[in-house]
Amino acid sequence: MANRVFGGLRKFSAINEQRQIFNLVFKMNKLKTKYKNLVQSKPKSSSLSTALLVIYQPLCVMHKKPI
């Protein structure tokens, strides 16, 4: 009985970990798209610093770090 419970917890943990990885990949793809759109719409002189800030802010939110 205990083995079944722990097996179920391991399976749930593995599924939860896969979901977290999927969510992270999805967020990174959204950031990549934002970066591409930003680079195409801004002059080259200011686009890199602005794009890096746009990418850095959501990453801080994901890791709950202040900017």
PDB file of C-alpha atoms in Angstrom:
ATOM      1  CA  MET A   1       0.000   0.000   0.000  1.00  0.00           C
ATOM      2  CA  ALA A   2       2.748   2.465   0.960  1.00  0.00           C
ATOM      3  CA  ASN A   3       4.664   1.655  -2.237  1.00  0.00           C
ATOM      4  CA  ARG A   4       1.611   2.553  -4.299  1.00  0.00           C
ATOM      5  CA  VAL A   5       1.229   5.875  -2.492  1.00  0.00           C
ATOM      6  CA  PHE A   6       4.900   6.769  -2.950  1.00  0.00           C
ATOM      7  CA  GLY A   7       4.764   5.618  -6.577  1.00  0.00           C
ATOM      8  CA  GLY A   8       1.811   7.917  -7.153  1.00  0.00           C
ATOM      9  CA  LEU A   9       3.663  10.814  -5.531  1.00  0.00           C
ATOM     10  CA  ARG A  10       6.719  10.195  -7.715  1.00  0.00           C
ATOM     11  CA  LYS A  11       4.539  10.109 -10.823  1.00  0.00           C
ATOM     12  CA  PHE A  12       2.797  13.341  -9.790  1.00  0.00           C
ATOM     13  CA  SER A  13       6.166  14.954  -9.081  1.00  0.00           C
ATOM     14  CA  ALA A  14       7.502  13.922 -12.502  1.00  0.00           C
ATOM     15  CA  ILE A  15       4.397  15.291 -14.244  1.00  0.00           C
ATOM     16  CA  ASN A  16       4.649  18.532 -12.274  1.00  0.00           C
ATOM     17  CA  GLU A  17       8.330  18.884 -13.212  1.00  0.00           C
ATOM     18  CA  GLN A  18       7.520  18.319 -16.896  1.00  0.00           C
ATOM     19  CA  ARG A  19       4.791  20.969 -16.686  1.00  0.00           C
ATOM     20  CA  GLN A  20       7.252  23.454 -15.143  1.00  0.00           C
ATOM     21  CA  ILE A  21       9.758  22.784 -17.932  1.00  0.00           C
ATOM     22  CA  PHE A  22       7.037  23.227 -20.565  1.00  0.00           C
ATOM     23  CA  ASN A  23       5.926  26.504 -18.958  1.00  0.00           C
ATOM     24  CA  LEU A  24       9.508  27.785 -18.904  1.00  0.00           C
ATOM     25  CA  VAL A  25      10.040  26.887 -22.574  1.00  0.00           C
ATOM     26  CA  PHE A  26       6.748  28.585 -23.475  1.00  0.00           C
ATOM     27  CA  LYS A  27       7.753  31.758 -21.578  1.00  0.00           C
ATOM     28  CA  MET A  28      11.187  31.793 -23.205  1.00  0.00           C
ATOM     29  CA  ASN A  29       9.599  31.496 -26.676  1.00  0.00           C
ATOM     30  CA  LYS A  30       7.310  34.424 -25.852  1.00  0.00           C
ATOM     31  CA  LEU A  31      10.340  36.451 -24.741  1.00  0.00           C
ATOM     32  CA  LYS A  32      12.193  35.554 -27.930  1.00  0.00           C
ATOM     33  CA  THR A  33       9.236  36.755 -29.988  1.00  0.00           C
ATOM     34  CA  LYS A  34       9.064  40.001 -27.990  1.00  0.00           C
ATOM     35  CA  TYR A  35      12.783  40.517 -28.544  1.00  0.00           C
ATOM     36  CA  LYS A  36      12.486  39.953 -32.306  1.00  0.00           C
ATOM     37  CA  ASN A  37       9.539  42.345 -32.570  1.00  0.00           C
ATOM     38  CA  LEU A  38      11.325  44.961 -30.503  1.00  0.00           C
ATOM     39  CA  VAL A  39      14.521  44.748 -32.529  1.00  0.00           C
ATOM     40  CA  GLN A  40      12.577  45.140 -35.760  1.00  0.00           C
ATOM     41  CA  SER A  41      10.645  48.173 -34.514  1.00  0.00           C
ATOM     42  CA  LYS A  42      13.408  50.197 -32.758  1.00  0.00           C
ATOM     43  CA  PRO A  43      16.489  51.946 -34.143  1.00  0.00           C
ATOM     44  CA  LYS A  44      19.598  49.815 -33.739  1.00  0.00           C
ATOM     45  CA  SER A  45      21.321  52.194 -31.309  1.00  0.00           C
ATOM     46  CA  SER A  46      18.798  51.738 -28.503  1.00  0.00           C
ATOM     47  CA  SER A  47      17.268  48.399 -29.414  1.00  0.00           C
ATOM     48  CA  LEU A  48      19.805  46.142 -27.706  1.00  0.00           C
ATOM     49  CA  SER A  49      19.649  47.740 -24.261  1.00  0.00           C
ATOM     50  CA  THR A  50      15.858  48.011 -24.414  1.00  0.00           C
ATOM     51  CA  ALA A  51      15.519  44.424 -25.608  1.00  0.00           C
ATOM     52  CA  LEU A  52      17.773  43.144 -22.839  1.00  0.00           C
ATOM     53  CA  LEU A  53      15.665  44.995 -20.275  1.00  0.00           C
ATOM     54  CA  VAL A  54      12.479  43.535 -21.769  1.00  0.00           C
ATOM     55  CA  ILE A  55      13.978  40.044 -21.471  1.00  0.00           C
ATOM     56  CA  TYR A  56      15.476  40.564 -18.000  1.00  0.00           C
ATOM     57  CA  GLN A  57      12.313  41.875 -16.305  1.00  0.00           C
ATOM     58  CA  PRO A  58      10.129  38.765 -16.896  1.00  0.00           C
ATOM     59  CA  LEU A  59      13.011  36.501 -15.858  1.00  0.00           C
ATOM     60  CA  CYS A  60      13.233  38.381 -12.558  1.00  0.00           C
ATOM     61  CA  VAL A  61       9.511  37.907 -12.069  1.00  0.00           C
ATOM     62  CA  MET A  62       9.865  34.169 -12.743  1.00  0.00           C
ATOM     63  CA  HIS A  63      12.609  33.935 -10.117  1.00  0.00           C
ATOM     64  CA  LYS A  64      11.060  36.607  -7.841  1.00  0.00           C
ATOM     65  CA  LYS A  65      14.193  38.779  -7.809  1.00  0.00           C
ATOM     66  CA  PRO A  66      13.949  42.576  -7.709  1.00  0.00           C
ATOM     67  CA  ILE A  67      15.514  44.478 -10.591  1.00  0.00           C
TER      68      ILE A  67
END
